[in-house]
Short mmCIF file of C-alpha atoms and ligand atoms in Angstrom, two decimals:
data_model
loop_
_atom_site.label_atom_id
_atom_site.label_comp_id
_atom_site.label_asym_id
_atom_site.label_seq_id
_atom_site.Cartn_x
_atom_site.Cartn_y
_atom_site.Cartn_z
CA UNK A 1 -0.17 0.09 0.04
CA UNK A 2 1.34 3.23 -0.74
CA UNK A 3 1.66 6.04 1.84
CA UNK A 4 0.79 9.52 0.92
CA UNK A 5 1.89 12.55 2.86
CA UNK A 6 -0.12 15.26 3.85
CA UNK A 7 1.15 17.62 1.09
CA UNK A 8 0.64 14.90 -1.71
CA UNK A 9 -3.15 14.55 -0.43
CA UNK A 10 -3.59 18.15 -0.88
CA UNK A 11 -2.32 18.61 -4.58
CA UNK A 12 -4.61 20.59 -6.99
CA UNK A 13 -4.31 19.70 -10.23
CA UNK A 14 -2.37 21.84 -12.86
CA UNK A 15 -1.37 21.77 -16.50
CA UNK A 16 1.88 20.76 -15.35
CA UNK A 17 0.90 17.49 -14.18
CA UNK A 18 -0.74 16.28 -17.44
CA UNK A 19 2.49 14.31 -18.65
CA UNK A 20 2.63 12.55 -15.03
CA UNK A 21 -1.51 11.96 -15.53
CA UNK A 22 -1.12 10.50 -18.68
CA UNK A 23 1.62 7.95 -17.44
CA UNK A 24 -0.56 6.83 -14.83
CA UNK A 25 -3.46 6.26 -17.44
CA UNK A 26 -1.04 4.25 -19.87
CA UNK A 27 -0.24 2.22 -16.75
CA UNK A 28 -4.03 1.89 -15.69
CA UNK A 29 -5.58 1.12 -19.34
CA UNK A 30 -3.96 -1.95 -19.29
CA UNK A 31 -5.40 -3.58 -16.03
CA UNK A 32 -7.82 -6.71 -16.81
CA UNK A 33 -10.22 -4.91 -14.29
CA UNK A 34 -10.84 -1.75 -16.44
CA UNK A 35 -14.30 -2.09 -17.78
CA UNK A 36 -15.91 -1.28 -21.12
CA UNK A 37 -19.37 -0.23 -20.41
CA UNK A 38 -19.14 1.28 -16.94
CA UNK A 39 -17.85 4.68 -16.45
CA UNK A 40 -15.01 4.56 -14.08
CA UNK A 41 -12.43 6.90 -13.03
CA UNK A 42 -9.67 8.08 -15.50
CA UNK A 43 -6.84 7.95 -13.00
CA UNK A 44 -6.69 8.08 -9.29
CA UNK A 45 -9.90 7.74 -7.19
CA UNK A 46 -13.62 8.29 -8.06
CA UNK A 47 -16.51 8.79 -5.42
CA UNK A 48 -19.70 9.94 -5.37
CA UNK A 49 -21.56 10.94 -8.64
CA UNK A 50 -22.55 14.58 -8.82
CA UNK A 51 -24.30 17.02 -10.62
CA UNK A 52 -26.48 14.19 -12.56
CA UNK A 53 -28.46 16.40 -15.19
CA UNK A 54 -30.01 16.18 -18.69
CA UNK A 55 -28.91 19.46 -20.32
CA UNK A 56 -28.57 20.54 -23.94
CA UNK A 57 -29.69 17.17 -25.19
CA UNK A 58 -27.05 15.16 -23.50
CA UNK A 59 -26.87 13.47 -20.05
CA UNK A 60 -24.18 15.17 -17.83
CA UNK A 61 -22.74 13.25 -14.91
CA UNK A 62 -19.87 14.44 -13.01
CA UNK A 63 -17.87 12.53 -10.24
CA UNK A 64 -15.81 13.21 -7.20
CA UNK A 65 -12.13 12.71 -8.25
CA UNK A 66 -8.68 12.99 -6.81
CA UNK A 67 -6.56 12.64 -10.16
CA UNK A 68 -3.01 11.17 -8.50
CA UNK A 69 -3.88 8.04 -6.85
CA UNK A 70 -6.48 5.61 -5.35
CA UNK A 71 -6.78 7.50 -1.99
CA UNK A 72 -9.21 10.25 -0.79
CA UNK A 73 -7.12 13.13 -1.11
CA UNK A 74 -8.31 16.95 -2.41
CA UNK A 75 -11.59 16.57 -4.32
CA UNK A 76 -11.94 18.02 -7.57
CA UNK A 77 -14.71 17.34 -10.31
CA UNK A 78 -14.51 15.19 -13.15
CA UNK A 79 -17.04 15.42 -16.31
CA UNK A 80 -18.54 12.69 -18.65
CA UNK A 81 -21.53 13.05 -20.89
CA UNK A 82 -23.51 10.52 -22.91
CA UNK A 83 -26.60 10.94 -25.62
CA UNK A 84 -28.28 8.00 -24.63
CA UNK A 85 -26.81 6.65 -20.96
CA UNK A 86 -25.17 4.00 -22.50
CA UNK A 87 -21.76 5.81 -24.53
CA UNK A 88 -20.15 7.80 -22.47
CA UNK A 89 -17.52 10.38 -23.31
CA UNK A 90 -14.73 11.61 -20.86
CA UNK A 91 -14.98 15.56 -20.85
CA UNK A 92 -12.11 16.34 -18.64
CA UNK A 93 -11.60 18.19 -15.37
CA UNK A 94 -14.78 20.25 -14.44
CA UNK A 95 -13.77 21.88 -11.19
CA UNK A 96 -11.14 22.31 -9.19
CA UNK A 97 -10.90 23.85 -5.56
CA UNK A 98 -9.66 27.45 -6.37
CA UNK A 99 -11.52 29.76 -3.34
CA UNK A 100 -10.72 29.63 0.11
CA UNK A 101 -14.27 28.49 0.59
CA UNK A 102 -13.00 25.13 -1.04
CA UNK A 103 -9.53 25.05 0.22
CA UNK A 104 -10.02 21.31 1.29
CA UNK A 105 -11.92 20.29 -1.79
CA UNK A 106 -14.83 20.70 -4.02
CA UNK A 107 -17.19 17.98 -2.25
CA UNK A 108 -20.54 16.51 -3.43
CA UNK A 109 -23.28 18.18 -5.07
CA UNK A 110 -26.07 18.49 -7.79
CA UNK A 111 -27.43 20.03 -11.03
CA UNK A 112 -30.37 22.22 -12.15
CA UNK A 113 -30.61 23.24 -15.87
CA UNK A 114 -32.25 26.52 -16.21
CA UNK A 115 -31.94 29.25 -18.86
CA UNK A 116 -29.21 27.65 -20.76
CA UNK A 117 -27.18 27.08 -18.13
CA UNK A 118 -26.45 23.87 -16.20
CA UNK A 119 -26.06 25.02 -12.55
CA UNK A 120 -24.01 22.90 -10.24
CA UNK A 121 -24.64 23.28 -6.59
CA UNK A 122 -21.82 21.69 -4.23
CA UNK A 123 -20.03 22.00 -1.00
CA UNK A 124 -16.91 24.05 -0.09
CA UNK A 125 -15.04 21.90 2.01
CA UNK A 126 -12.98 24.08 4.28
CA UNK A 127 -9.82 24.01 6.66
CA UNK A 128 -9.21 26.76 8.93
CA UNK A 129 -5.44 26.73 9.66
CA UNK A 130 -5.76 25.00 13.15
CA UNK A 131 -7.42 22.22 10.97
CA UNK A 132 -11.12 23.25 12.09
CA UNK A 133 -13.18 21.99 9.28
CA UNK A 134 -16.28 24.70 8.00
CA UNK A 135 -18.80 23.18 5.26
CA UNK A 136 -20.44 26.38 2.98
CA UNK A 137 -22.72 25.53 -0.10
CA UNK A 138 -21.58 26.64 -3.38
CA UNK A 139 -22.80 27.31 -6.68
CA UNK A 140 -21.27 27.12 -10.19
CA UNK A 141 -22.41 26.90 -13.65
CA UNK A 142 -21.41 25.71 -16.95
CA UNK A 143 -22.70 26.88 -20.41
CA UNK A 144 -23.19 25.33 -23.92
CA UNK A 145 -19.78 25.76 -24.53
CA UNK A 146 -18.57 24.06 -21.46
CA UNK A 147 -17.10 27.00 -19.59
CA UNK A 148 -17.63 27.11 -15.82
CA UNK A 149 -18.04 30.13 -13.80
CA UNK A 150 -18.31 29.84 -9.99
CA UNK A 151 -19.67 32.21 -7.96
CA UNK A 152 -16.86 33.69 -5.61
CA UNK A 153 -19.05 33.29 -2.21
CA UNK A 154 -20.99 30.85 -0.69
CA UNK A 155 -24.80 30.85 -1.26
CA UNK A 156 -25.55 29.14 2.08
CA UNK A 157 -23.52 29.71 5.32
CA UNK A 158 -23.00 27.06 7.73
CA UNK A 159 -26.53 26.67 9.87
CA UNK A 160 -25.86 27.15 13.76
CA UNK A 161 -27.01 24.36 16.10
CA UNK A 162 -25.35 22.01 13.76
CA UNK A 163 -21.72 20.64 13.70
CA UNK A 164 -19.48 21.07 11.01
CA UNK A 165 -20.98 18.26 8.75
CA UNK A 166 -23.04 20.22 6.53
CA UNK A 167 -22.79 19.07 2.78
CA UNK A 168 -23.97 17.72 -0.48
CA UNK A 169 -26.80 19.87 -1.69
CA UNK A 170 -29.46 18.63 -3.67
CA UNK A 171 -31.26 21.29 -5.47
CA UNK A 172 -34.85 20.85 -6.75
CA UNK A 173 -38.12 23.06 -7.82
CA UNK A 174 -41.40 22.75 -6.75
CA UNK A 175 -44.39 25.22 -5.98
CA UNK A 176 -42.43 27.91 -8.13
CA UNK A 177 -39.68 28.08 -5.40
CA UNK A 178 -36.07 26.52 -5.20
CA UNK A 179 -35.43 24.27 -2.56
CA UNK A 180 -31.81 22.70 -1.48
CA UNK A 181 -31.85 19.70 0.77
CA UNK A 182 -28.35 19.09 2.29
CA UNK A 183 -27.10 16.37 4.79
CA UNK A 184 -25.96 17.14 8.21
CA UNK A 185 -25.21 16.06 11.88
CA UNK A 186 -26.82 18.27 14.76
CA UNK A 187 -25.51 19.07 18.22
CA UNK A 188 -26.33 15.63 19.68
CA UNK A 189 -24.52 13.99 17.00
CA UNK A 190 -27.59 12.45 15.06
CA UNK A 191 -28.06 12.68 11.25
CA UNK A 192 -30.43 15.13 9.83
CA UNK A 193 -31.52 16.69 6.54
CA UNK A 194 -32.23 20.65 6.36
CA UNK A 195 -34.17 22.43 3.82
CA UNK A 196 -33.73 26.07 2.36
CA UNK A 197 -35.47 27.84 -0.18
CA UNK A 198 -35.37 30.58 -2.61
CA UNK A 199 -37.19 32.56 -5.47
CA UNK A 200 -33.83 32.30 -7.41
CA UNK A 201 -31.20 29.79 -8.05
CA UNK A 202 -28.13 31.87 -7.17
CA UNK A 203 -28.80 34.05 -4.30
CA UNK A 204 -31.46 34.71 -1.82
CA UNK A 205 -31.32 31.43 0.21
CA UNK A 206 -33.03 31.10 3.64
CA UNK A 207 -33.07 28.25 6.07
CA UNK A 208 -36.55 26.76 6.37
CA UNK A 209 -35.64 24.25 8.85
CA UNK A 210 -35.02 20.20 9.32
CA UNK A 211 -37.06 18.00 7.05
CA UNK A 212 -39.11 16.16 9.41
CA UNK A 213 -39.75 12.19 8.36
CA UNK A 214 -42.77 11.12 10.22
CA UNK A 215 -41.78 8.04 12.05
CA UNK A 216 -38.40 8.96 12.54
CA UNK A 217 -36.46 11.31 14.92
CA UNK A 218 -33.10 11.07 13.24
CA UNK A 219 -31.07 8.88 10.89
CA UNK A 220 -27.73 7.41 12.67
CA UNK A 221 -25.39 10.01 13.46
CA UNK A 222 -24.89 11.93 9.86
CA UNK A 223 -26.92 11.91 6.88
CA UNK A 224 -24.68 12.33 3.51
CA UNK A 225 -25.60 12.79 0.20
CA UNK A 226 -29.70 13.25 0.47
CA UNK A 227 -31.57 13.21 -2.71
CA UNK A 228 -35.23 13.78 -3.43
CA UNK A 229 -37.25 13.04 -6.85
CA UNK A 230 -40.71 13.27 -7.91
CA UNK A 231 -41.75 10.21 -9.95
CA UNK A 232 -45.22 10.30 -11.08
CA UNK A 233 -46.98 11.64 -8.24
CA UNK A 234 -44.80 10.47 -5.30
CA UNK A 235 -41.85 11.33 -3.89
CA UNK A 236 -38.57 9.16 -3.64
CA UNK A 237 -36.33 10.45 -0.81
CA UNK A 238 -33.04 8.66 -0.47
CA UNK A 239 -29.83 9.38 1.40
CA UNK A 240 -27.06 7.75 3.29
CA UNK A 241 -27.32 7.58 7.15
CA UNK A 242 -24.21 6.78 8.58
CA UNK A 243 -24.02 4.55 11.85
CA UNK A 244 -27.24 2.42 11.19
CA UNK A 245 -27.17 -0.73 13.16
CA UNK A 246 -26.41 -4.00 11.08
CA UNK A 247 -29.30 -6.67 10.63
CA UNK A 248 -29.17 -10.21 9.36
CA UNK A 249 -30.05 -9.27 5.68
CA UNK A 250 -29.43 -5.44 5.51
CA UNK A 251 -26.97 -2.71 6.45
CA UNK A 252 -23.86 -4.87 6.19
CA UNK A 253 -21.64 -2.43 4.33
CA UNK A 254 -19.53 0.08 5.79
CA UNK A 255 -22.40 2.69 5.29
CA UNK A 256 -25.93 2.25 3.77
CA UNK A 257 -27.74 4.28 1.04
CA UNK A 258 -31.37 4.10 1.67
CA UNK A 259 -34.81 5.10 0.32
CA UNK A 260 -38.58 6.01 1.27
CA UNK A 261 -41.46 6.61 -0.96
CA UNK A 262 -44.07 9.12 0.11
CA UNK A 263 -45.53 12.58 0.11
CA UNK A 264 -43.70 15.90 0.53
CA UNK A 265 -45.21 18.72 2.01
CA UNK A 266 -43.23 21.89 1.98
CA UNK A 267 -45.51 24.01 4.01
CA UNK A 268 -44.55 21.93 6.97
CA UNK A 269 -41.29 20.39 5.94
CA UNK A 270 -42.74 17.42 6.31
CA UNK A 271 -42.14 14.02 4.45
CA UNK A 272 -44.87 11.36 5.13
CA UNK A 273 -43.67 8.11 4.05
CA UNK A 274 -45.72 5.18 2.58
CA UNK A 275 -42.90 2.73 3.02
CA UNK A 276 -40.49 1.44 5.54
CA UNK A 277 -36.71 2.33 5.29
CA UNK A 278 -35.03 0.12 2.51
CA UNK A 279 -31.57 -0.08 1.05
CA UNK A 280 -31.43 0.85 -2.73
CA UNK A 281 -28.97 -1.72 -3.42
CA UNK A 282 -28.67 -5.20 -1.66
CA UNK A 283 -24.95 -5.90 -2.79
CA UNK A 284 -21.72 -4.99 -1.24
CA UNK A 285 -20.69 -1.88 -3.12
CA UNK A 286 -23.00 1.04 -3.54
CA UNK A 287 -23.18 4.50 -1.96
CA UNK A 288 -24.02 8.23 -2.69
CA UNK A 289 -26.62 7.75 -5.61
CA UNK A 290 -28.35 10.54 -7.29
CA UNK A 291 -31.19 10.86 -9.75
CA UNK A 292 -31.57 12.83 -13.01
CA UNK A 293 -34.57 13.38 -15.31
CA UNK A 294 -35.81 14.27 -18.54
CA UNK A 295 -38.23 17.06 -18.24
CA UNK A 296 -40.86 15.69 -20.23
CA UNK A 297 -40.77 12.29 -18.69
CA UNK A 298 -41.45 12.73 -14.72
CA UNK A 299 -42.85 9.20 -14.45
CA UNK A 300 -39.25 7.93 -14.04
CA UNK A 301 -36.03 9.28 -13.15
CA UNK A 302 -32.31 7.73 -13.91
CA UNK A 303 -30.28 6.57 -10.86
CA UNK A 304 -26.78 6.52 -10.69
CA UNK A 305 -24.38 5.11 -7.69
CA UNK A 306 -20.89 5.05 -6.79
CA UNK A 307 -19.97 1.68 -7.15
CA UNK A 308 -18.00 1.65 -4.02
CA UNK A 309 -17.98 2.80 -0.51
CA UNK A 310 -16.24 4.80 2.06
CA UNK A 311 -13.68 3.17 3.92
CA UNK A 312 -13.49 0.37 1.41
CA UNK A 313 -10.17 -0.60 -0.60
CA UNK A 314 -9.80 -2.76 -3.76
CA UNK A 315 -7.34 -4.59 -5.43
CA UNK A 316 -7.22 -2.12 -8.24
CA UNK A 317 -5.82 0.31 -5.73
CA UNK A 318 -2.47 -0.71 -6.25
CA UNK A 319 -2.66 0.17 -9.95
CA UNK A 320 -3.28 3.58 -9.23
CA UNK A 321 -7.05 3.57 -9.71
CA UNK A 322 -10.53 3.02 -7.98
CA UNK A 323 -14.03 2.96 -8.45
CA UNK A 324 -16.82 3.21 -11.09
CA UNK A 325 -20.39 4.39 -11.67
CA UNK A 326 -23.17 1.99 -11.34
CA UNK A 327 -24.90 1.02 -14.46
CA UNK A 328 -27.87 4.23 -14.87
CA UNK A 329 -30.98 2.35 -13.58
CA UNK A 330 -34.62 3.55 -14.62
CA UNK A 331 -36.67 4.06 -11.58
CA UNK A 332 -40.50 3.98 -11.75
CA UNK A 333 -43.23 3.47 -8.80
CA UNK A 334 -45.49 0.74 -9.41
CA UNK A 335 -48.31 -0.32 -7.04
CA UNK A 336 -46.47 1.94 -4.44
CA UNK A 337 -42.99 -0.01 -4.70
CA UNK A 338 -39.96 0.94 -6.40
CA UNK A 339 -38.57 -0.94 -9.91
CA UNK A 340 -35.18 -0.26 -10.47
CA UNK A 341 -34.27 -1.74 -14.11
CA UNK A 342 -30.96 -1.20 -16.22
CA UNK A 343 -31.76 1.78 -18.32
CA UNK A 344 -33.41 0.14 -21.73
CA UNK A 345 -30.94 1.48 -24.25
CA UNK A 346 -28.23 -0.91 -22.62
CA UNK A 347 -29.81 -3.64 -25.09
CA UNK A 348 -28.25 -2.16 -27.99
CA UNK A 349 -24.99 -3.29 -26.43
CA UNK A 350 -25.75 -6.92 -26.99
CA UNK A 351 -23.59 -8.77 -29.16
CA UNK A 352 -23.21 -12.17 -30.16
CA UNK A 353 -25.34 -14.82 -28.46
CA UNK A 354 -22.50 -16.73 -26.33
CA UNK A 355 -24.80 -19.17 -24.98
CA UNK A 356 -28.15 -20.22 -25.41
CA UNK A 357 -29.85 -23.39 -23.26
CA UNK A 358 -30.94 -26.19 -25.73
CA UNK A 359 -34.44 -25.36 -26.78
CA UNK A 360 -34.32 -22.65 -24.13
CA UNK A 361 -34.23 -25.13 -21.21
CA UNK A 362 -31.13 -25.86 -18.97
CA UNK A 363 -31.89 -29.21 -17.46
CA UNK A 364 -28.80 -29.90 -15.67
CA UNK A 365 -25.27 -28.45 -14.93
CA UNK A 366 -23.68 -26.67 -17.78
CA UNK A 367 -20.03 -25.45 -18.10
CA UNK A 368 -18.81 -22.75 -20.12
CA UNK A 369 -15.20 -23.00 -20.18
CA UNK A 370 -14.41 -18.98 -20.93
CA UNK A 371 -16.15 -16.67 -18.92
CA UNK A 372 -16.67 -13.56 -21.01
CA UNK A 373 -15.26 -10.52 -19.11
CA UNK A 374 -18.26 -8.58 -20.42
CA UNK A 375 -21.39 -10.10 -20.91
CA UNK A 376 -25.21 -10.13 -19.91
CA UNK A 377 -27.22 -13.04 -18.64
CA UNK A 378 -30.89 -13.40 -19.15
CA UNK A 379 -32.32 -16.22 -16.84
CA UNK A 380 -35.73 -17.28 -16.75
CA UNK A 381 -37.16 -19.55 -13.72
CA UNK A 382 -41.02 -20.32 -14.49
CA UNK A 383 -41.27 -23.35 -12.17
CA UNK A 384 -39.28 -21.38 -9.55
CA UNK A 385 -36.70 -24.02 -8.90
CA UNK A 386 -33.30 -23.72 -7.12
CA UNK A 387 -30.41 -22.10 -8.95
CA UNK A 388 -26.76 -21.92 -8.47
CA UNK A 389 -24.83 -19.97 -10.97
CA UNK A 390 -21.10 -19.72 -10.55
CA UNK A 391 -19.22 -16.99 -12.27
CA UNK A 392 -15.31 -16.66 -12.58
CA UNK A 393 -14.85 -19.97 -11.33
CA UNK A 394 -12.26 -22.50 -11.13
CA UNK A 395 -12.55 -26.60 -11.18
CA UNK A 396 -11.73 -26.23 -7.63
CA UNK A 397 -13.45 -22.92 -6.27
CA UNK A 398 -16.82 -21.57 -7.30
CA UNK A 399 -15.68 -17.84 -7.94
CA UNK A 400 -18.71 -15.32 -7.73
CA UNK A 401 -21.62 -17.50 -6.88
CA UNK A 402 -25.45 -16.58 -7.12
CA UNK A 403 -27.52 -19.24 -5.42
CA UNK A 404 -31.35 -19.33 -4.96
CA UNK A 405 -33.23 -21.79 -2.69
CA UNK A 406 -36.93 -22.35 -3.54
CA UNK A 407 -37.44 -23.83 -0.09
CA UNK A 408 -36.55 -20.62 1.87
CA UNK A 409 -37.05 -18.01 -1.06
CA UNK A 410 -33.31 -16.71 -0.19
CA UNK A 411 -31.23 -15.42 -3.03
CA UNK A 412 -27.49 -15.31 -1.85
CA UNK A 413 -24.58 -13.57 -3.50
CA UNK A 414 -20.94 -14.95 -2.37
CA UNK A 415 -17.37 -13.37 -3.02
CA UNK A 416 -15.89 -16.10 -0.66
CA UNK A 417 -14.68 -18.17 -3.19
CA UNK A 418 -12.85 -15.90 -5.28
CA UNK A 419 -9.06 -15.39 -4.60
CA UNK A 420 -8.96 -11.76 -4.44
CA UNK A 421 -11.05 -10.83 -1.17
CA UNK A 422 -12.68 -7.77 -1.12
CA UNK A 423 -13.30 -6.12 2.46
CA UNK A 424 -14.14 -9.56 3.76
CA UNK A 425 -14.21 -7.68 7.40
CA UNK A 426 -17.68 -6.44 6.03
CA UNK A 427 -18.99 -9.95 5.23
CA UNK A 428 -18.56 -12.10 2.10
CA UNK A 429 -22.32 -12.93 1.36
CA UNK A 430 -25.32 -10.72 0.86
CA UNK A 431 -28.96 -12.01 0.41
CA UNK A 432 -32.53 -10.92 -0.36
CA UNK A 433 -35.74 -13.01 0.65
CA UNK A 434 -38.15 -13.24 -2.19
CA UNK A 435 -41.39 -14.85 -2.98
CA UNK A 436 -40.07 -16.42 -6.12
CA UNK A 437 -37.41 -15.97 -8.56
CA UNK A 438 -38.97 -15.43 -12.06
CA UNK A 439 -36.21 -13.51 -13.68
CA UNK A 440 -32.99 -12.71 -13.54
CA UNK A 441 -30.60 -10.23 -15.36
CA UNK A 442 -26.67 -10.43 -14.64
CA UNK A 443 -24.38 -7.66 -16.30
CA UNK A 444 -20.69 -8.53 -16.06
CA UNK A 445 -18.25 -5.98 -16.88
CA UNK A 446 -14.48 -7.13 -16.00
CA UNK A 447 -14.93 -5.96 -12.41
CA UNK A 448 -18.52 -5.33 -11.73
CA UNK A 449 -21.36 -7.38 -11.55
CA UNK A 450 -25.06 -6.31 -10.87
CA UNK A 451 -27.71 -8.34 -10.62
CA UNK A 452 -31.68 -7.00 -11.08
CA UNK A 453 -33.67 -9.49 -9.93
CA UNK A 454 -37.64 -10.25 -10.68
CA UNK A 455 -37.25 -6.98 -13.19
CA UNK A 456 -36.14 -4.55 -10.93
CA UNK A 457 -37.84 -5.92 -7.44
CA UNK A 458 -34.22 -5.82 -6.11
CA UNK A 459 -30.41 -4.80 -7.37
CA UNK A 460 -27.30 -6.45 -5.97
CA UNK A 461 -23.99 -4.63 -6.88
CA UNK A 462 -20.54 -6.14 -6.54
CA UNK A 463 -17.05 -5.47 -7.29
CA UNK A 464 -15.06 -8.49 -8.16
CA UNK A 465 -11.30 -8.72 -9.08
CA UNK A 466 -11.06 -12.27 -10.86
CA UNK A 467 -7.65 -13.86 -11.76
CA UNK A 468 -6.57 -15.14 -14.92
CA UNK A 469 -7.13 -18.75 -13.97
CA UNK A 470 -10.92 -17.73 -12.65
CA UNK A 471 -12.54 -18.22 -15.93
CA UNK A 472 -15.40 -20.48 -15.97
CA UNK A 473 -19.15 -20.55 -15.65
CA UNK A 474 -21.03 -23.31 -13.94
CA UNK A 475 -24.67 -23.70 -13.78
CA UNK A 476 -27.12 -25.93 -11.94
CA UNK A 477 -30.92 -25.62 -12.29
CA UNK A 478 -34.01 -27.52 -13.68
CA UNK A 479 -36.21 -26.14 -16.58
CA UNK A 480 -34.41 -22.70 -16.75
CA UNK A 481 -34.18 -20.49 -19.83
CA UNK A 482 -30.85 -19.29 -19.70
CA UNK A 483 -29.21 -16.93 -22.60
CA UNK A 484 -25.95 -15.24 -22.54
CA UNK A 485 -24.80 -12.48 -24.72
CA UNK A 486 -21.35 -10.63 -25.36
CA UNK A 487 -21.61 -6.80 -24.30
CA UNK A 488 -19.87 -4.35 -26.85
CA UNK A 489 -17.70 -1.77 -25.54
CA UNK A 490 -19.45 1.82 -24.94
CA UNK A 491 -17.28 3.66 -22.50
CA UNK A 492 -13.81 4.53 -24.16
CA UNK A 493 -11.03 4.56 -21.76
CA UNK A 494 -9.39 7.42 -23.48
CA UNK A 495 -7.09 10.11 -21.42
CA UNK A 496 -8.69 13.31 -21.25
CA UNK A 497 -7.79 15.62 -18.06
CA UNK A 498 -7.70 19.25 -19.72
CA UNK A 499 -10.77 20.67 -21.29
CA UNK A 500 -10.27 23.73 -23.86
CA UNK A 501 -11.91 25.71 -21.15
CA UNK A 502 -10.42 26.65 -17.70
CA UNK A 503 -12.71 27.83 -14.94
CA UNK A 504 -13.56 31.55 -13.97
CA UNK A 505 -14.91 32.99 -10.53
CA UNK A 506 -17.76 35.73 -10.72
CA UNK A 507 -18.64 38.06 -8.04
CA UNK A 508 -21.85 37.51 -5.76
C1 FRU B 1 -19.87 10.70 0.24
C2 FRU B 1 -19.10 11.85 0.62
C3 FRU B 1 -19.79 13.06 0.71
C4 FRU B 1 -18.81 14.40 0.42
C5 FRU B 1 -17.93 13.55 -0.48
C6 FRU B 1 -16.39 14.03 -0.54
O1 FRU B 1 -19.06 9.59 -0.26
O2 FRU B 1 -18.15 11.98 1.70
O3 FRU B 1 -20.54 13.52 2.04
O4 FRU B 1 -19.31 15.72 -0.25
O5 FRU B 1 -17.84 12.20 -0.28
O6 FRU B 1 -15.64 13.25 -1.55
#
């Protein structure tokens, strides 16, 4: 493991770093774990997706980025774009910490499109000379030439009565007003969400109060990355409470990303949930997700999450890179339930059929000698039978195993029998309990596996780091339809760091 000095962690990117980063990228590019249809960090470390928006007919996604290595150093924003949520292009650096308010990093935030601008509200993470942390809510905007202008001063100052943890603004518009929701910690060290409102985007913000969630006094000891989206006529409130107690089938990860469906009353600052608190993803690696939407289609929203979590390390860290964004998921609320499906456009990536069970029916064990690094599997299980599907296995080890037992309805994924163990102190298995397992779609991309269960009922995400020897697929099950397709490349792993335009700062 590389040791980083304080000074190295504080580095801010500069044009002079281009050659050095180019070399780092060259080294990373050859990794067997680089993905071909997931957005992944260009170099160094990526964490939260930020500013996810539909602007000028394109999807814009940013991510928290420390360019120089796989550690949580000084945070910048990196920018990628897509026409279809599937083919992504690296645009380059979007924002770096240039103002004193953000001298310890440009932390997470969200996007809002208005008057030909994409506004980005974010947290200026500031360190006083004695190390004291102060967090400010800041704003910037990019125009259609990708020119970024920041406002020099915060739009929201720290709120008294709360600790220094006040961050990750989510901006939204409702009842002819703008709102910002942030994650916070109160003086009793309880996780809270705070609401602000304004008539304009870039000024006039006033504190409304805490968002009261009926049935809950607080959420853990700190809430990070809150997000709220209207989907049809319901609101989806989702956020990352830290310090939630582990349960048998839930909250096994270092930190959780949870959701509630309900109604939002902005007059009384109350959210009335119709559902219990649930994790958005039941796998190992998922955090800090955000949504974006298209103005003319408010029946759905698109969700992107960090395919990782704070406090985790991965084998790719030693290669100088860490982390991906999950596949974009299309969210709908049907019969009061949240469904998360891989976005439809992904189907266009399906290439050759690699396996098609004879007459569509798998009756006994099958074996594929060469596990494709990038594929999608569609499995139908009309008689709800037991299934075992082992990916990246060897003759002796199961590899990444997916198993379903009809007897107790348990679907379990396990990383226990892979040679590269990933954060095993957080457990090697995750499971969900199902009434039946009807369909399963498994997306595999080099070091990523995402399971979509029963057409969006649950999603389980897992990073895996298979070795050259781990390359078989084994399966057992009765009367199961299974088809496997190759997936084509849609995310180019090219080196783009400095876009044409540099950022600017304007008075406010
Ligand atoms: C969540 C988080 C945010 C913060 C950002 C810093 O992973 O801790 O709360 O804004 O990451 O990179």
